Amino acid sequence: MYSHASSDLFRTPGAFDEMSGFGNEARTPYREVRRWLEETPQDLLQTRGAQAEHLFRRTGITFSVYGQAEGAERLIPFDIVPRVLTRSEWTRLERGLVQRVQALNAFLADVYGPREILRAGVVPEDLVLLNPQYQLAVVGHAPTKGVFTHIAGIDLVRTGGDDFYVLEDNARTPSGVSYMLENREMMMRLFPELLGRARVAPVETYPDLLLQTLRSVAPEGREEDPGIVVLTPGHYNSAFFEHSFLADKMGVELVEGVDLFVRDDIVYMRTTEGPRRVDVIYRRVDDAFIDPLAFRPDSTLGVPGLMSAYLAGNVALCNAVGTGVADDKAIYSYMPEIVRFYTGEEPILKNVPTWRCREPDALREVLGRLDQLVVKEVDGSGGYGMLVGPHASRGQIEAFRHKLLATPEKFIAQPTLALSTCPTLCDGRIEPRHVDLRPFVLTGADGVRVVPGGLTRVALTPGSLVVNSSQGGGTKDTWVSDD
Amino acid sequence: MLSRTAANLYWTGRYIERADFTARLLDATLRLSSLPADYGGDPQAWSAALAAAGVAQAFADAYGEVSDDAAVHFMSLDPANPSSMRNCLERARSNARAVRTGLTVEAWETLNDSWLQVERFGVGTPSPSRASELIETVRRAVLAFDGAAQRTMLRGDAFWFLRLGAAIERADNTARLLDVKYHVLLPRTEPVGGSLDYFQWATILRTVSALTAYRWVYKDAVKPWLVADLLIFNTEMPRSLAACYEEISGLLDSLAQDSGRRGRAHRLASATLLALGDTDIDTVFASGLHEFITGFLGDNNELGAAVAEQFLF
């Protein structure tokens, strides 16, 4: 339990700025960007911003917002001022990411296998075994080549020059990588000279690396020319653009549940030339919907019999079934111990201090200072169902107090971090806005890979800390620039 | 290729072709209906156009009486008409969006961009100048899409299914136009030139954008039987029934080469192509133009169904 968070983590008046740090001078990686911002007239920046929006709409890079009219397509706002990291900052982050994802995979293999970490008492047994994301259907079953979370998105925030924290791990079906790639394409199209001067590491190898990762986990005997597909819930899904984008870039079929069927524990897709065998499925459908025979019987998105093919070892699912137990926010609070337990090393990336409301002492402390804390549901995502204390009304705080008292085990609380800010074009003016960073980590049978960059999300409302696209956040291109 | 992808591409092709046909039909009919009665202005022009677009019944259900404005609205922007230009493009685009991987970025972008332009016209009755702007937008959209597909797509299943849908739709459109106008195409003894029917013939040729082509092919004044000959038998004329069936046969062969399979669709297409080669316009007139067209429409529909069945749509 972390009840003694260091004071510099709390919301401070002067947040760290990606361009100027705590002062007014441009940090080294931002020299080119600063010069560019000073040299370019504001109306030209504005024009370029509008041009970017036009191009994105034309490309059809849209997403749907749940709760709006079905099929309504919106653009995620794109900001033209890049977020820049130096090569040396990145190298440290990368080592931390690799270490963390290796620990996540080891943890998953363990809790569905020998359960050593539970027997050692490092993580409480009930937190894992009674977790709604713990899939009993795959207990004792190792996925092909032993990899559970092939594609992980690790959300990082920064509070100072060297202070990066992991805000959450996404080990199920993290999205956003298409924006990482398309944002870079957009910047190259709009500002080729700037990119030329800044010497930015390329991210365009991601689809190749993803394909390589998927190939590497093909079932035994199918390694030669595995049938690989991307499984989407369909074009009403909020991330459909990304699903089709990735399938296209990898040159594999984009399928829906109805395109697949299972016979004798082998998965096939229906093609114009008859059935064709499928060996690896990059699925963007949640566990609960993947097979109506094994999970939710009302699911029309899944494939009947898929789980039995999976358990027979005839198909690889990426990510594997049951990874949700590792990105639960209550498990998150144990990540430093989990990293130490499996790697024998000190965690390179820090965790945000977290109160687990299931513990009575922690709950008491959280209830006493709800107006200062961020309270999240342990299995929530997308910025839904959370309380940002300093920005909440009295009524919202009281409503959360009741929820906390009723089911404390469903919540964790964290201090409100002073997220770093990044210069952002807002209504024709450059203003600081809070940002986070989601790099994507690929794990195959042949190792862990990270492309230099990630998705920077930006909270466009002044002072807001919520960067989720479903809550009106925007994105920026993320540069790893030579020092 | 996935059967669902094939079906979506096939329908993308069909809807784009239908949007193009409707645009040209609307354009030609606007011209015809604006002529004074003494110069061939035809009070029945809109009823005929609705029939040629295959939406006469749907129109009657929605509006009853035919009026110029209502007909223009119905064929251009009306969301209630599944074959309005707006709906065709929207459906083409949503079919394409569901199979983004089946199209190249270029083909998708031109289609998406076109849809965004057409969407800006709204859903109300367009003024005459807006209507002609819209027609121009749709025609350009189709040209841009075909160009992008032609220049960027791999010559494989995806391309062939897209074009197969377009070719079957095109054959259907030309045949329906002939079906509605056959009575003005029958051979007659009266001297040509000066006939008010000239405007009818010109309208037909404009609808298949072949007024100039006609002159190149026949080097003659517009004569109704030659118009029928051009639209049915001339393989140089891309919208003729014969040209459509040459293309359909070729596409089905390409698909068969890839999969090593032939089926009912191949047999039906070859039979129609052979029949077109075995006969000529005089024989058709002797045995009845109308019967010939009705028979063709039935065969073409059957081919559409056979394609769906054979490729497991």
PDB file of N, CA and C in Angstrom, chain A residues 28-81:
ATOM      1  N   THR A  28      16.598  20.817 -25.613  1.00  0.00           N
ATOM      2  CA  THR A  28      17.334  20.474 -26.838  1.00  0.00           C
ATOM      3  C   THR A  28      16.464  19.852 -27.923  1.00  0.00           C
ATOM      4  N   PRO A  29      15.681  18.830 -27.613  1.00  0.00           N
ATOM      5  CA  PRO A  29      14.960  18.178 -28.720  1.00  0.00           C
ATOM      6  C   PRO A  29      13.950  19.112 -29.386  1.00  0.00           C
ATOM      7  N   TYR A  30      13.623  20.197 -28.737  1.00  0.00           N
ATOM      8  CA  TYR A  30      12.585  21.077 -29.269  1.00  0.00           C
ATOM      9  C   TYR A  30      13.133  22.294 -30.004  1.00  0.00           C
ATOM     10  N   ARG A  31      14.474  22.386 -30.139  1.00  0.00           N
ATOM     11  CA  ARG A  31      15.026  23.599 -30.763  1.00  0.00           C
ATOM     12  C   ARG A  31      14.410  23.839 -32.150  1.00  0.00           C
ATOM     13  N   GLU A  32      14.379  22.761 -32.957  1.00  0.00           N
ATOM     14  CA  GLU A  32      13.861  22.911 -34.322  1.00  0.00           C
ATOM     15  C   GLU A  32      12.388  23.286 -34.310  1.00  0.00           C
ATOM     16  N   VAL A  33      11.640  22.644 -33.428  1.00  0.00           N
ATOM     17  CA  VAL A  33      10.199  22.881 -33.389  1.00  0.00           C
ATOM     18  C   VAL A  33       9.930  24.312 -32.931  1.00  0.00           C
ATOM     19  N   ARG A  34      10.694  24.745 -31.933  1.00  0.00           N
ATOM     20  CA  ARG A  34      10.531  26.101 -31.407  1.00  0.00           C
ATOM     21  C   ARG A  34      10.800  27.128 -32.515  1.00  0.00           C
ATOM     22  N   ARG A  35      11.895  26.907 -33.233  1.00  0.00           N
ATOM     23  CA  ARG A  35      12.260  27.827 -34.305  1.00  0.00           C
ATOM     24  C   ARG A  35      11.156  27.869 -35.365  1.00  0.00           C
ATOM     25  N   TRP A  36      10.663  26.676 -35.683  1.00  0.00           N
ATOM     26  CA  TRP A  36       9.595  26.558 -36.685  1.00  0.00           C
ATOM     27  C   TRP A  36       8.337  27.302 -36.218  1.00  0.00           C
ATOM     28  N   LEU A  37       7.996  27.140 -34.951  1.00  0.00           N
ATOM     29  CA  LEU A  37       6.798  27.809 -34.435  1.00  0.00           C
ATOM     30  C   LEU A  37       6.980  29.335 -34.452  1.00  0.00           C
ATOM     31  N   GLU A  38       8.215  29.783 -34.194  1.00  0.00           N
ATOM     32  CA  GLU A  38       8.454  31.225 -34.183  1.00  0.00           C
ATOM     33  C   GLU A  38       8.473  31.805 -35.592  1.00  0.00           C
ATOM     34  N   GLU A  39       9.004  30.999 -36.537  1.00  0.00           N
ATOM     35  CA  GLU A  39       9.145  31.506 -37.904  1.00  0.00           C
ATOM     36  C   GLU A  39       7.845  31.469 -38.700  1.00  0.00           C
ATOM     37  N   THR A  40       6.971  30.528 -38.342  1.00  0.00           N
ATOM     38  CA  THR A  40       5.764  30.343 -39.154  1.00  0.00           C
ATOM     39  C   THR A  40       4.653  31.280 -38.657  1.00  0.00           C
ATOM     40  N   PRO A  41       4.081  32.088 -39.568  1.00  0.00           N
ATOM     41  CA  PRO A  41       2.974  32.960 -39.140  1.00  0.00           C
ATOM     42  C   PRO A  41       1.805  32.109 -38.619  1.00  0.00           C
ATOM     43  N   GLN A  42       1.124  32.644 -37.615  1.00  0.00           N
ATOM     44  CA  GLN A  42       0.048  31.876 -36.979  1.00  0.00           C
ATOM     45  C   GLN A  42      -1.047  31.482 -37.969  1.00  0.00           C
ATOM     46  N   ASP A  43      -1.339  32.390 -38.932  1.00  0.00           N
ATOM     47  CA  ASP A  43      -2.434  32.028 -39.831  1.00  0.00           C
ATOM     48  C   ASP A  43      -2.046  30.873 -40.745  1.00  0.00           C
ATOM     49  N   LEU A  44      -0.735  30.752 -40.997  1.00  0.00           N
ATOM     50  CA  LEU A  44      -0.297  29.619 -41.824  1.00  0.00           C
ATOM     51  C   LEU A  44      -0.438  28.316 -41.026  1.00  0.00           C
ATOM     52  N   LEU A  45      -0.092  28.367 -39.738  1.00  0.00           N
ATOM     53  CA  LEU A  45      -0.268  27.189 -38.886  1.00  0.00           C
ATOM     54  C   LEU A  45      -1.739  26.777 -38.883  1.00  0.00           C
ATOM     55  N   GLN A  46      -2.583  27.793 -38.742  1.00  0.00           N
ATOM     56  CA  GLN A  46      -4.027  27.549 -38.714  1.00  0.00           C
ATOM     57  C   GLN A  46      -4.473  26.866 -40.003  1.00  0.00           C
ATOM     58  N   THR A  47      -3.972  27.390 -41.143  1.00  0.00           N
ATOM     59  CA  THR A  47      -4.318  26.812 -42.444  1.00  0.00           C
ATOM     60  C   THR A  47      -3.871  25.358 -42.532  1.00  0.00           C
ATOM     61  N   ARG A  48      -2.639  25.115 -42.042  1.00  0.00           N
ATOM     62  CA  ARG A  48      -2.118  23.743 -42.087  1.00  0.00           C
ATOM     63  C   ARG A  48      -2.972  22.813 -41.218  1.00  0.00           C
ATOM     64  N   GLY A  49      -3.421  23.332 -40.093  1.00  0.00           N
ATOM     65  CA  GLY A  49      -4.284  22.539 -39.207  1.00  0.00           C
ATOM     66  C   GLY A  49      -5.571  22.153 -39.918  1.00  0.00           C
ATOM     67  N   ALA A  50      -6.164  23.144 -40.611  1.00  0.00           N
ATOM     68  CA  ALA A  50      -7.420  22.883 -41.325  1.00  0.00           C
ATOM     69  C   ALA A  50      -7.178  21.890 -42.458  1.00  0.00           C
ATOM     70  N   GLN A  51      -6.014  22.033 -43.106  1.00  0.00           N
ATOM     71  CA  GLN A  51      -5.652  21.129 -44.201  1.00  0.00           C
ATOM     72  C   GLN A  51      -5.542  19.691 -43.693  1.00  0.00           C
ATOM     73  N   ALA A  52      -4.927  19.550 -42.516  1.00  0.00           N
ATOM     74  CA  ALA A  52      -4.788  18.211 -41.924  1.00  0.00           C
ATOM     75  C   ALA A  52      -6.161  17.607 -41.684  1.00  0.00           C
ATOM     76  N   GLU A  53      -7.068  18.419 -41.159  1.00  0.00           N
ATOM     77  CA  GLU A  53      -8.401  17.885 -40.879  1.00  0.00           C
ATOM     78  C   GLU A  53      -9.087  17.433 -42.159  1.00  0.00           C
ATOM     79  N   HIS A  54      -8.941  18.263 -43.203  1.00  0.00           N
ATOM     80  CA  HIS A  54      -9.536  17.913 -44.493  1.00  0.00           C
ATOM     81  C   HIS A  54      -8.970  16.589 -45.007  1.00  0.00           C
ATOM     82  N   LEU A  55      -7.647  16.443 -44.912  1.00  0.00           N
ATOM     83  CA  LEU A  55      -7.017  15.224 -45.427  1.00  0.00           C
ATOM     84  C   LEU A  55      -7.449  13.990 -44.632  1.00  0.00           C
ATOM     85  N   PHE A  56      -7.537  14.152 -43.312  1.00  0.00           N
ATOM     86  CA  PHE A  56      -7.962  13.007 -42.494  1.00  0.00           C
ATOM     87  C   PHE A  56      -9.386  12.581 -42.846  1.00  0.00           C
ATOM     88  N   ARG A  57     -10.248  13.582 -43.046  1.00  0.00           N
ATOM     89  CA  ARG A  57     -11.626  13.240 -43.359  1.00  0.00           C
ATOM     90  C   ARG A  57     -11.687  12.528 -44.711  1.00  0.00           C
ATOM     91  N   ARG A  58     -10.852  13.003 -45.611  1.00  0.00           N
ATOM     92  CA  ARG A  58     -10.821  12.407 -46.932  1.00  0.00           C
ATOM     93  C   ARG A  58     -10.339  10.968 -46.874  1.00  0.00           C
ATOM     94  N   THR A  59      -9.334  10.722 -46.057  1.00  0.00           N
ATOM     95  CA  THR A  59      -8.802   9.372 -45.927  1.00  0.00           C
ATOM     96  C   THR A  59      -9.800   8.470 -45.226  1.00  0.00           C
ATOM     97  N   GLY A  60     -10.750   9.071 -44.500  1.00  0.00           N
ATOM     98  CA  GLY A  60     -11.726   8.258 -43.781  1.00  0.00           C
ATOM     99  C   GLY A  60     -11.204   7.769 -42.452  1.00  0.00           C
ATOM    100  N   ILE A  61     -10.213   8.494 -41.901  1.00  0.00           N
ATOM    101  CA  ILE A  61      -9.693   8.109 -40.590  1.00  0.00           C
ATOM    102  C   ILE A  61     -10.632   8.631 -39.539  1.00  0.00           C
ATOM    103  N   THR A  62     -11.694   7.887 -39.312  1.00  0.00           N
ATOM    104  CA  THR A  62     -12.697   8.367 -38.376  1.00  0.00           C
ATOM    105  C   THR A  62     -12.909   7.312 -37.307  1.00  0.00           C
ATOM    106  N   PHE A  63     -13.554   7.688 -36.250  1.00  0.00           N
ATOM    107  CA  PHE A  63     -13.937   6.686 -35.268  1.00  0.00           C
ATOM    108  C   PHE A  63     -15.361   6.980 -34.835  1.00  0.00           C
ATOM    109  N   SER A  64     -16.059   5.997 -34.320  1.00  0.00           N
ATOM    110  CA  SER A  64     -17.433   6.209 -33.887  1.00  0.00           C
ATOM    111  C   SER A  64     -17.428   6.372 -32.384  1.00  0.00           C
ATOM    112  N   VAL A  65     -18.322   7.180 -31.886  1.00  0.00           N
ATOM    113  CA  VAL A  65     -18.406   7.375 -30.441  1.00  0.00           C
ATOM    114  C   VAL A  65     -19.621   6.616 -29.931  1.00  0.00           C
ATOM    115  N   TYR A  66     -19.394   5.770 -28.951  1.00  0.00           N
ATOM    116  CA  TYR A  66     -20.515   5.034 -28.393  1.00  0.00           C
ATOM    117  C   TYR A  66     -21.487   6.005 -27.762  1.00  0.00           C
ATOM    118  N   GLY A  67     -22.766   5.704 -27.889  1.00  0.00           N
ATOM    119  CA  GLY A  67     -23.768   6.582 -27.299  1.00  0.00           C
ATOM    120  C   GLY A  67     -24.248   7.616 -28.297  1.00  0.00           C
ATOM    121  N   GLN A  68     -23.546   7.749 -29.418  1.00  0.00           N
ATOM    122  CA  GLN A  68     -24.042   8.633 -30.464  1.00  0.00           C
ATOM    123  C   GLN A  68     -24.767   7.768 -31.500  1.00  0.00           C
ATOM    124  N   ALA A  69     -25.434   8.440 -32.434  1.00  0.00           N
ATOM    125  CA  ALA A  69     -26.171   7.697 -33.456  1.00  0.00           C
ATOM    126  C   ALA A  69     -25.246   6.658 -34.079  1.00  0.00           C
ATOM    127  N   GLU A  70     -25.765   5.467 -34.262  1.00  0.00           N
ATOM    128  CA  GLU A  70     -24.935   4.390 -34.786  1.00  0.00           C
ATOM    129  C   GLU A  70     -24.387   4.768 -36.156  1.00  0.00           C
ATOM    130  N   GLY A  71     -23.124   4.520 -36.322  1.00  0.00           N
ATOM    131  CA  GLY A  71     -22.535   4.802 -37.624  1.00  0.00           C
ATOM    132  C   GLY A  71     -22.052   6.235 -37.771  1.00  0.00           C
ATOM    133  N   ALA A  72     -22.377   7.097 -36.781  1.00  0.00           N
ATOM    134  CA  ALA A  72     -21.887   8.471 -36.873  1.00  0.00           C
ATOM    135  C   ALA A  72     -20.365   8.439 -36.795  1.00  0.00           C
ATOM    136  N   GLU A  73     -19.719   9.113 -37.738  1.00  0.00           N
ATOM    137  CA  GLU A  73     -18.262   9.054 -37.770  1.00  0.00           C
ATOM    138  C   GLU A  73     -17.686  10.402 -37.374  1.00  0.00           C
ATOM    139  N   ARG A  74     -16.692  10.366 -36.511  1.00  0.00           N
ATOM    140  CA  ARG A  74     -16.040  11.610 -36.111  1.00  0.00           C
ATOM    141  C   ARG A  74     -14.550  11.496 -36.326  1.00  0.00           C
ATOM    142  N   LEU A  75     -13.924  12.648 -36.416  1.00  0.00           N
ATOM    143  CA  LEU A  75     -12.469  12.662 -36.514  1.00  0.00           C
ATOM    144  C   LEU A  75     -11.906  12.834 -35.124  1.00  0.00           C
ATOM    145  N   ILE A  76     -10.794  12.176 -34.844  1.00  0.00           N
ATOM    146  CA  ILE A  76     -10.070  12.517 -33.637  1.00  0.00           C
ATOM    147  C   ILE A  76      -9.260  13.759 -33.976  1.00  0.00           C
ATOM    148  N   PRO A  77      -9.413  14.844 -33.223  1.00  0.00           N
ATOM    149  CA  PRO A  77      -8.676  16.051 -33.585  1.00  0.00           C
ATOM    150  C   PRO A  77      -7.172  15.781 -33.617  1.00  0.00           C
ATOM    151  N   PHE A  78      -6.512  16.305 -34.630  1.00  0.00           N
ATOM    152  CA  PHE A  78      -5.072  16.114 -34.770  1.00  0.00           C
ATOM    153  C   PHE A  78      -4.407  17.463 -34.550  1.00  0.00           C
ATOM    154  N   ASP A  79      -3.389  17.488 -33.709  1.00  0.00           N
ATOM    155  CA  ASP A  79      -2.671  18.743 -33.481  1.00  0.00           C
ATOM    156  C   ASP A  79      -1.339  18.689 -34.216  1.00  0.00           C
ATOM    157  N   ILE A  80      -1.018  19.808 -34.880  1.00  0.00           N
ATOM    158  CA  ILE A  80       0.154  19.789 -35.758  1.00  0.00           C
ATOM    159  C   ILE A  80       1.479  19.990 -35.031  1.00  0.00           C
ATOM    160  N   VAL A  81       1.441  20.395 -33.748  1.00  0.00           N
ATOM    161  CA  VAL A  81       2.713  20.576 -33.034  1.00  0.00           C
ATOM    162  C   VAL A  81       3.134  19.216 -32.465  1.00  0.00           C
TER     163      VAL A  81
END
